[in-house]
């Protein structure tokens, strides 16, 4: 292909996390000379300023950018995350951790949890969580990065981060500008389409400047200014299965404590749930709720009562429609971030979806001709990726014994996607779980949440019976002891941060 046909001008609209993650990756991978990368953001409109909890895949993103992790944690006042604690989801008073990293170790080619299930069904062993290094360490406020220690579970610590969303966008902005991205502060007020094919031709800024481009990335958040406003792409609504459509975010001061827990907390309410994200300098809090059942005033009241310290700033309300854009890539426009679609942040998947979209965009990076087969494949993959995540999140609402409000009764009774129902049925028969092709959440995640939400298999894998029961008991005891001993040797997260990445 001749150089004439390559993309010469990329225009990214939006300087939230999506815009700057995209700009940073393009700057790193394309370098300074391949094409002009311009990012337009409006200070007047601002960003959502949430999105502070991540999942372990973000480490890969950091590696691609060559980011020094301690420097990044320090500058974003971040902390580490070993999982999510779900409180009151199955019934009031109950709780479990969805940990990053496996439970136990597989035995004789049969997954660990089948052996555990057999013993647990007879009441002979502790809860599943006790066999997860991440969960045990999280509950004790311990953290360290994995160290090469042979078979020890300390070699396999899987972790993510919590950080200040605004500082994260600033961090990536500095990174991108240093590598040649042109930043324009300004508001896009009009979008011109080419008459011949309806592709985006140029954008008009409030300053009167016209910005032309070959490839436009819509990172305008829920506004979806290009992909929907200009191109009228259409949207698939999933609010019948995920009825929360509003959040109010309000950070607060952290209460004095010796322990800095390395997990996000999601605490269910009569309708919706409250997040708690511990950072170095403050705690991020937010209440995700269905506007049909909870008013804004009630939401602020409930959130304020749950908060541990003085609020910082005014309540920040965010409203959305749950679902996905019919096409994330339409003509010469790709929507990345909230403009592409959104499912509520219960499993901290927003930034991961941005990362996934960027990775696919680089995989399908176009030339000026734009091959439709590339676009169609990108769209099919993106939709599937979000559908898998949607199903996993629905599980938390559907599999519950809570019936103490209209909201929970709705969730218990609602129709769910067939694929999810099949997964739940499969688990409830003999505890089997299979990950589907490109699905984000693996067997460990499904197990933690299905078990945590109170699904109880009636059987277990029959090949478990090959091992004598006292041998299974001995091995489970051993795994349990190794995990407890390993966690004893870990530093607290507080000490780890003080030593490596204190803000
Ligand atoms: C309540 C809530 C909680 C969340 N929690 C998490 C979480 O814990 N973990 C996680 O991974 N994800 C989370 N997410 C998702 C995450 O916040 C987003 O994926 C991420 O912040 C990306 O947002 P964005 O950049 O797409 O949009 P925004 O932050 O809204 O940025 C939009 C940008 O577009 C610009 N813009 C808009 N219109 C114009 C215009 N006309 N001209 C010029 N510029 C314009 C704005 O100025 C802004 O710069 C959460 C989302 C919500 C709603």
XYZ file of C-alpha atoms and ligand atoms in Angstrom:
556
model
C 0.000 0.000 0.000
C 1.358 3.425 -0.901
C 1.984 5.991 1.819
C -0.555 8.258 0.047
C -3.408 6.068 1.201
C -2.578 6.094 4.902
C -4.467 8.017 7.568
C -2.826 11.437 7.869
C -5.004 13.118 10.472
C -6.596 11.568 13.514
C -8.953 13.817 15.466
C -9.951 12.718 18.969
C -12.838 14.660 20.488
C -12.937 14.483 24.277
C -10.281 14.642 26.971
C -11.716 12.308 29.593
C -10.008 9.045 30.392
C -11.111 7.581 27.049
C -9.675 10.432 25.004
C -6.339 10.495 26.761
C -5.933 6.702 26.924
C -6.518 6.648 23.148
C -4.184 9.566 22.474
C -1.431 8.079 24.652
C -1.564 4.689 22.952
C -1.601 6.169 19.471
C 1.295 8.468 20.297
C 3.279 5.518 21.632
C 2.518 3.081 18.830
C 2.327 5.379 15.782
C 5.199 7.627 16.882
C 5.516 11.274 15.880
C 5.794 10.870 12.132
C 3.067 8.481 11.024
C 0.227 10.991 11.240
C -1.005 14.081 12.990
C -2.911 13.279 16.246
C -5.055 16.069 17.598
C -7.218 15.990 20.719
C -9.968 18.537 21.302
C -11.412 18.910 24.793
C -13.700 21.416 26.389
C -12.906 22.737 29.865
C -16.391 24.214 29.942
C -18.024 20.775 29.554
C -15.575 18.848 31.730
C -15.351 15.076 32.268
C -17.349 12.575 34.324
C -14.512 12.538 36.889
C -15.324 9.000 38.004
C -13.786 5.690 36.935
C -11.330 5.094 39.737
C -11.323 1.313 40.183
C -9.706 -0.998 37.658
C -9.122 -4.675 36.912
C -5.736 -6.376 36.473
C -5.673 -6.100 32.679
C -4.744 -2.427 33.081
C -1.181 -3.535 33.872
C -0.885 -4.596 30.256
C -1.938 -1.131 29.130
C 0.699 0.403 31.409
C 3.306 -1.968 29.995
C 2.474 -1.019 26.402
C 2.923 2.637 27.298
C 6.105 1.815 29.234
C 4.729 3.464 32.375
C 6.734 3.148 35.587
C 4.162 1.703 37.971
C 5.428 3.299 41.188
C 5.579 6.710 39.528
C 2.064 6.236 38.169
C 0.606 5.190 41.560
C 2.355 8.102 43.260
C 1.139 10.717 40.778
C -2.452 9.472 40.724
C -2.493 9.063 44.557
C -3.410 5.486 43.839
C -3.713 2.314 45.868
C -3.722 -1.374 44.969
C -6.715 -3.618 44.476
C -6.954 -7.387 45.008
C -10.677 -7.703 44.335
C -14.130 -6.399 45.145
C -16.032 -6.965 48.368
C -19.777 -7.380 47.838
C -21.792 -6.604 50.947
C -25.522 -7.297 51.446
C -26.031 -8.598 47.902
C -27.428 -12.041 48.694
C -29.093 -11.065 51.935
C -28.626 -8.245 54.391
C -25.582 -9.004 56.504
C -23.869 -11.286 53.985
C -20.649 -10.569 52.149
C -18.035 -12.090 49.874
C -14.966 -11.120 47.885
C -14.593 -11.510 44.150
C -10.806 -11.878 44.176
C -8.272 -11.429 41.390
C -6.515 -14.783 41.149
C -7.459 -18.395 41.613
C -8.934 -20.284 44.532
C -6.596 -23.112 45.556
C -4.882 -25.168 42.888
C -6.282 -27.725 40.504
C -5.813 -31.359 41.554
C -5.272 -34.230 39.161
C -6.559 -32.090 36.273
C -9.868 -31.403 38.022
C -10.564 -27.813 39.007
C -9.972 -27.083 42.675
C -13.481 -25.944 43.427
C -15.011 -29.372 42.644
C -12.934 -30.945 45.422
C -13.844 -28.107 47.707
C -17.541 -28.426 46.727
C -17.637 -32.084 47.711
C -16.242 -31.321 51.151
C -18.202 -28.103 51.610
C -21.477 -29.829 50.820
C -20.752 -32.028 53.853
C -19.848 -29.007 56.004
C -16.275 -30.263 56.460
C -14.241 -27.278 55.163
C -14.253 -23.476 55.463
C -15.718 -21.111 52.860
C -14.223 -20.813 49.371
C -12.772 -17.379 50.157
C -10.334 -18.960 52.639
C -8.581 -20.640 49.707
C -7.906 -17.421 47.832
C -4.686 -15.616 48.655
C -6.094 -12.393 47.202
C -9.252 -12.548 49.326
C -7.431 -13.455 52.558
C -4.809 -10.732 52.009
C -7.488 -8.189 51.069
C -9.410 -8.801 54.307
C -6.205 -8.279 56.314
C -5.155 -5.097 54.481
C -2.038 -6.822 53.082
C -0.444 -6.210 49.694
C 2.705 -6.960 47.718
C 3.527 -7.498 44.071
C 4.176 -11.105 42.997
C 7.662 -12.397 43.723
C 9.338 -15.314 42.092
C 9.002 -17.929 44.853
C 8.482 -21.176 42.974
C 5.176 -22.855 43.774
C 4.202 -20.343 46.437
C 0.937 -18.446 45.811
C 3.037 -15.322 46.364
C 4.391 -15.868 42.839
C 0.931 -15.384 41.374
C -0.496 -12.266 42.936
C -2.816 -10.574 40.482
C -3.689 -6.965 41.167
C -5.185 -3.767 39.811
C -5.331 -0.146 40.979
C -7.574 2.488 42.422
C -6.630 6.025 41.413
C -7.898 9.569 41.166
C -9.629 9.732 37.761
C -8.748 13.374 37.144
C -5.098 12.811 38.026
C -5.063 9.743 35.758
C -6.341 11.761 32.773
C -3.751 14.488 33.596
C -1.012 11.867 33.761
C -1.928 10.509 30.336
C -2.330 14.013 28.940
C 1.254 14.918 29.916
C 2.443 11.595 28.490
C 0.629 12.199 25.184
C 1.672 15.815 24.740
C 5.309 14.889 25.410
C 5.024 12.409 22.544
C 3.601 14.840 20.019
C -0.199 14.861 20.471
C -1.645 18.323 19.717
C -4.158 19.432 22.326
C -6.809 22.040 21.576
C -9.052 23.439 24.267
C -12.360 24.258 22.618
C -15.922 23.208 22.101
C -17.116 21.387 18.991
C -20.323 23.099 17.900
C -20.982 21.486 14.532
C -20.020 18.410 12.539
C -19.934 18.456 8.701
C -20.516 15.267 6.751
C -19.243 14.578 3.217
C -22.098 14.680 0.741
C -20.767 11.752 -1.279
C -20.774 9.088 1.453
C -21.836 10.648 4.761
C -18.338 10.286 6.285
C -17.278 12.994 8.744
C -15.449 15.723 6.883
C -14.685 18.300 9.557
C -15.655 19.772 12.922
C -16.447 23.364 13.683
C -15.125 24.759 16.959
C -16.758 27.581 18.922
C -13.677 29.657 18.087
C -14.666 29.465 14.397
C -11.812 27.127 13.494
C -12.683 24.200 11.214
C -10.827 20.941 11.951
C -10.618 18.401 9.121
C -9.540 14.790 9.586
C -9.395 11.298 8.086
C -10.276 9.336 11.210
C -12.410 10.727 14.048
C -12.491 9.193 17.520
C -15.577 10.073 19.507
C -14.592 10.260 23.185
C -17.275 12.792 24.108
C -18.734 10.599 26.850
C -22.486 10.128 27.191
C -23.015 12.988 24.692
C -21.772 10.770 21.835
C -21.509 13.905 19.737
C -20.112 12.346 16.570
C -21.255 8.719 16.576
C -24.846 9.550 17.521
C -25.265 13.313 17.231
C -23.847 13.488 13.724
C -24.001 9.921 12.390
C -27.251 8.760 14.060
C -25.838 5.290 14.609
C -28.547 4.007 16.956
C -28.466 2.334 20.375
C -29.467 -1.006 21.875
C -31.121 -0.468 25.236
C -30.427 -2.980 28.052
C -32.154 -1.134 30.884
C -34.731 -3.898 31.380
C -32.000 -6.188 32.748
C -29.834 -3.514 34.397
C -32.290 -0.962 35.756
C -29.829 1.352 37.562
C -29.541 4.500 35.443
C -28.134 7.180 37.738
C -25.227 7.694 40.111
C -24.254 10.342 42.549
C -20.545 10.515 43.314
C -19.133 12.287 46.342
C -15.608 11.707 47.613
C -14.850 12.130 51.308
C -11.935 12.310 53.689
C -10.729 8.924 54.926
C -11.223 8.172 58.596
C -8.056 7.649 60.601
C -7.198 3.970 60.423
C -4.167 1.742 60.589
C -5.511 -0.387 57.769
C -5.759 0.541 54.103
C -7.822 -2.234 52.548
C -6.788 -3.213 49.013
C -10.263 -3.742 47.613
C -13.224 -1.857 46.199
C -16.408 -2.254 48.192
C -19.841 -2.537 46.598
C -22.579 -2.411 49.236
C -26.090 -3.221 48.109
C -28.938 -0.921 49.160
C -32.714 -1.303 49.003
C -32.305 -0.270 45.400
C -28.860 -0.155 43.751
C -25.522 -0.078 45.561
C -22.796 2.148 46.967
C -19.152 2.013 45.970
C -16.225 2.748 48.237
C -12.814 3.216 46.638
C -9.918 3.885 49.032
C -7.193 6.179 47.658
C -4.108 7.549 49.387
C -5.578 10.998 50.052
C -9.351 10.383 50.143
C -12.116 7.841 49.629
C -14.189 7.748 46.439
C -17.886 7.089 47.130
C -20.854 6.858 44.857
C -24.391 5.552 44.895
C -25.592 3.809 41.729
C -29.403 3.701 41.736
C -32.501 3.289 39.605
C -34.213 6.672 39.230
C -37.531 4.827 39.082
C -37.213 3.785 42.735
C -34.909 6.395 44.332
C -35.065 10.202 44.087
C -31.899 12.299 43.813
C -32.478 13.800 47.270
C -32.905 10.365 48.827
C -29.771 9.170 47.056
C -27.650 11.989 48.474
C -29.053 11.323 51.943
C -28.330 7.580 51.774
C -24.833 8.136 50.402
C -24.004 10.769 53.011
C -25.111 8.431 55.804
C -22.849 5.681 54.476
C -19.780 7.890 54.083
C -17.024 7.594 56.661
C -15.733 11.187 56.585
C -16.403 14.786 55.607
C -17.558 15.067 51.984
C -15.204 16.794 49.568
C -17.090 18.933 47.053
C -20.650 18.875 45.831
C -22.563 15.749 44.727
C -21.789 14.878 41.090
C -24.846 13.341 39.371
C -24.385 11.089 36.351
C -27.254 9.750 34.256
C -27.132 7.153 31.525
C -29.049 4.695 29.452
C -27.603 1.182 29.830
C -26.709 -0.427 26.542
C -24.477 -0.337 23.530
C -24.189 1.692 20.351
C -25.452 -0.348 17.364
C -22.020 0.152 15.815
C -19.030 1.333 17.792
C -17.329 2.076 14.469
C -19.478 3.821 11.858
C -17.911 5.184 8.632
C -14.739 7.078 9.663
C -15.777 7.473 13.295
C -14.993 5.171 16.216
C -16.649 5.678 19.589
C -14.434 4.882 22.563
C -15.472 5.169 26.203
C -18.925 6.137 27.386
C -19.942 7.221 23.869
C -19.706 3.559 22.751
C -22.039 2.203 25.415
C -22.160 1.644 29.137
C -23.035 -0.966 31.694
C -22.912 0.137 35.294
C -19.547 0.095 37.087
C -20.239 -2.827 39.460
C -17.233 -4.816 38.214
C -15.035 -1.808 37.293
C -15.072 -2.594 33.588
C -15.312 0.898 32.029
C -11.603 1.560 31.644
C -11.030 -2.004 30.546
C -13.537 -1.542 27.721
C -11.648 1.564 26.624
C -8.439 -0.458 26.653
C -10.162 -3.203 24.634
C -11.481 -0.723 22.079
C -8.045 0.847 21.663
C -6.447 -2.548 21.256
C -8.990 -3.516 18.592
C -8.580 -0.163 16.861
C -4.837 -0.722 16.623
C -5.496 -4.236 15.337
C -7.878 -2.956 12.659
C -6.121 0.370 12.058
C -7.567 1.612 8.748
C -6.196 3.271 5.663
C -8.113 6.052 3.955
C -10.223 3.585 1.995
C -11.775 2.046 5.156
C -12.526 -1.628 4.431
C -16.044 -2.499 5.515
C -15.018 -6.023 6.562
C -12.612 -4.531 9.137
C -15.339 -2.282 10.466
C -17.889 -5.103 10.663
C -15.466 -7.420 12.467
C -14.527 -4.693 14.936
C -18.198 -4.040 15.639
C -19.108 -7.694 16.081
C -16.210 -8.214 18.516
C -17.009 -5.087 20.512
C -20.672 -5.943 20.912
C -19.876 -9.450 22.085
C -17.307 -8.164 24.582
C -19.864 -5.884 26.206
C -22.607 -8.531 26.145
C -20.411 -10.925 28.137
C -19.736 -8.232 30.727
C -23.440 -7.310 30.846
C -24.335 -10.939 31.633
C -21.793 -11.147 34.431
C -23.163 -7.986 36.015
C -26.781 -9.125 35.709
C -25.805 -12.256 37.679
C -25.246 -10.104 40.798
C -28.824 -8.834 40.661
C -30.579 -11.972 39.521
C -29.008 -14.509 41.880
C -30.126 -13.100 45.200
C -32.382 -13.974 48.100
C -33.176 -10.319 48.689
C -36.873 -9.542 48.336
C -37.088 -6.669 50.786
C -37.942 -4.009 48.191
C -39.735 -3.576 44.912
C -36.341 -3.223 43.234
C -35.016 -6.591 44.410
C -38.307 -8.316 43.635
C -38.070 -6.906 40.105
C -34.497 -8.220 39.774
C -35.435 -11.686 41.013
C -38.314 -11.924 38.553
C -36.778 -10.288 35.475
C -36.049 -12.285 32.318
C -32.336 -12.626 31.713
C -30.327 -13.495 28.594
C -30.508 -17.203 27.766
C -26.740 -17.565 27.805
C -26.580 -16.372 31.399
C -29.443 -18.626 32.464
C -27.619 -21.585 30.883
C -24.430 -20.702 32.801
C -26.323 -20.523 36.087
C -28.122 -23.824 35.387
C -24.872 -25.542 34.479
C -23.226 -24.413 37.705
C -26.206 -25.356 39.829
C -26.214 -28.928 38.595
C -22.615 -30.118 39.071
C -20.666 -26.928 39.710
C -19.307 -26.722 36.190
C -18.154 -23.434 34.701
C -16.754 -22.804 31.241
C -15.367 -19.545 29.918
C -16.619 -18.627 26.465
C -14.163 -17.563 23.732
C -13.257 -13.887 24.252
C -15.209 -13.439 27.459
C -13.448 -11.134 29.940
C -14.348 -12.868 33.197
C -12.777 -16.261 33.734
C -13.932 -19.312 35.716
C -12.553 -17.911 38.981
C -14.665 -14.782 38.659
C -17.818 -16.686 37.769
C -17.227 -19.098 40.649
C -16.629 -16.315 43.184
C -19.793 -14.477 42.219
C -22.078 -17.492 41.677
C -21.012 -18.959 45.028
C -20.992 -15.555 46.701
C -24.491 -14.788 45.471
C -25.721 -17.998 47.017
C -26.044 -20.404 44.086
C -25.536 -23.934 45.407
C -24.724 -26.790 43.035
C -26.543 -30.003 43.845
C -23.554 -32.124 42.826
C -19.879 -31.865 41.864
C -17.583 -33.273 39.202
C -17.862 -37.091 39.534
C -14.132 -37.659 38.930
C -13.430 -36.014 42.281
C -14.482 -39.334 43.857
C -11.366 -40.999 42.409
C -9.392 -39.451 45.281
C -10.138 -40.892 48.744
C -11.957 -38.372 50.886
C -9.257 -38.196 53.568
C -6.715 -37.397 50.858
C -8.889 -34.535 49.589
C -9.247 -33.291 53.158
C -5.461 -33.457 53.656
C -4.785 -31.526 50.461
C -7.380 -28.858 51.202
C -5.916 -28.419 54.684
C -2.474 -28.024 53.203
C -3.601 -25.418 50.635
C -5.454 -23.543 53.343
C -2.403 -23.510 55.605
C -0.065 -22.390 52.813
C -2.343 -19.466 51.992
C -2.663 -18.334 55.601
C 1.127 -18.611 56.127
C 1.885 -16.768 52.888
C -0.408 -13.888 53.806
C 1.305 -13.669 57.231
C 4.571 -12.858 55.445
C 3.055 -10.092 53.292
C 3.480 -6.438 54.232
C 0.433 -4.281 54.883
C -0.660 -2.182 51.939
C 0.131 0.916 54.031
C 3.744 -0.171 54.488
C 4.059 -1.271 50.869
C 2.904 2.131 49.608
C 5.043 4.032 52.123
C 8.094 2.144 50.867
C 7.397 2.258 47.139
C 4.904 4.830 45.940
C 3.711 7.262 48.578
C 2.066 10.332 47.004
C -20.982 6.442 37.890
C -19.844 5.873 37.127
C -18.837 5.192 37.799
C -17.793 4.614 37.089
N -16.840 3.896 37.747
C -15.897 3.255 37.050
C -14.900 2.497 37.687
O -14.828 2.411 38.914
N -13.994 1.867 36.921
C -13.994 1.969 35.576
O -13.158 1.339 34.924
N -14.895 2.712 34.938
C -15.838 3.364 35.635
N -16.736 4.142 34.993
C -16.575 4.372 33.572
C -15.503 5.457 33.375
O -15.781 6.556 34.209
C -15.484 5.923 31.944
O -15.361 4.804 31.114
C -14.279 6.818 31.719
O -14.226 7.856 32.646
C -14.297 7.372 30.328
O -15.157 8.463 30.186
P -15.117 9.219 28.815
O -13.748 9.731 28.598
O -15.725 8.368 27.784
O -16.140 10.413 29.046
P -15.985 11.845 29.851
O -15.155 11.722 31.063
O -17.382 12.328 29.984
O -15.221 12.748 28.822
C -15.879 13.380 27.751
C -14.980 14.418 27.155
O -15.596 14.933 25.986
C -15.502 16.322 26.004
N -16.582 16.888 25.211
C -17.902 16.578 25.242
N -18.568 17.327 24.354
C -17.651 18.117 23.739
C -17.722 19.108 22.748
N -18.872 19.504 22.198
N -16.580 19.707 22.360
C -15.382 19.373 22.911
N -15.261 18.433 23.863
C -16.384 17.817 24.279
C -15.568 16.687 27.488
O -15.063 17.981 27.716
C -14.690 15.598 28.065
O -13.340 15.989 27.929
C -17.752 4.753 35.689
C -18.739 5.480 35.027
C -19.780 6.039 35.727
C -20.837 6.813 35.008
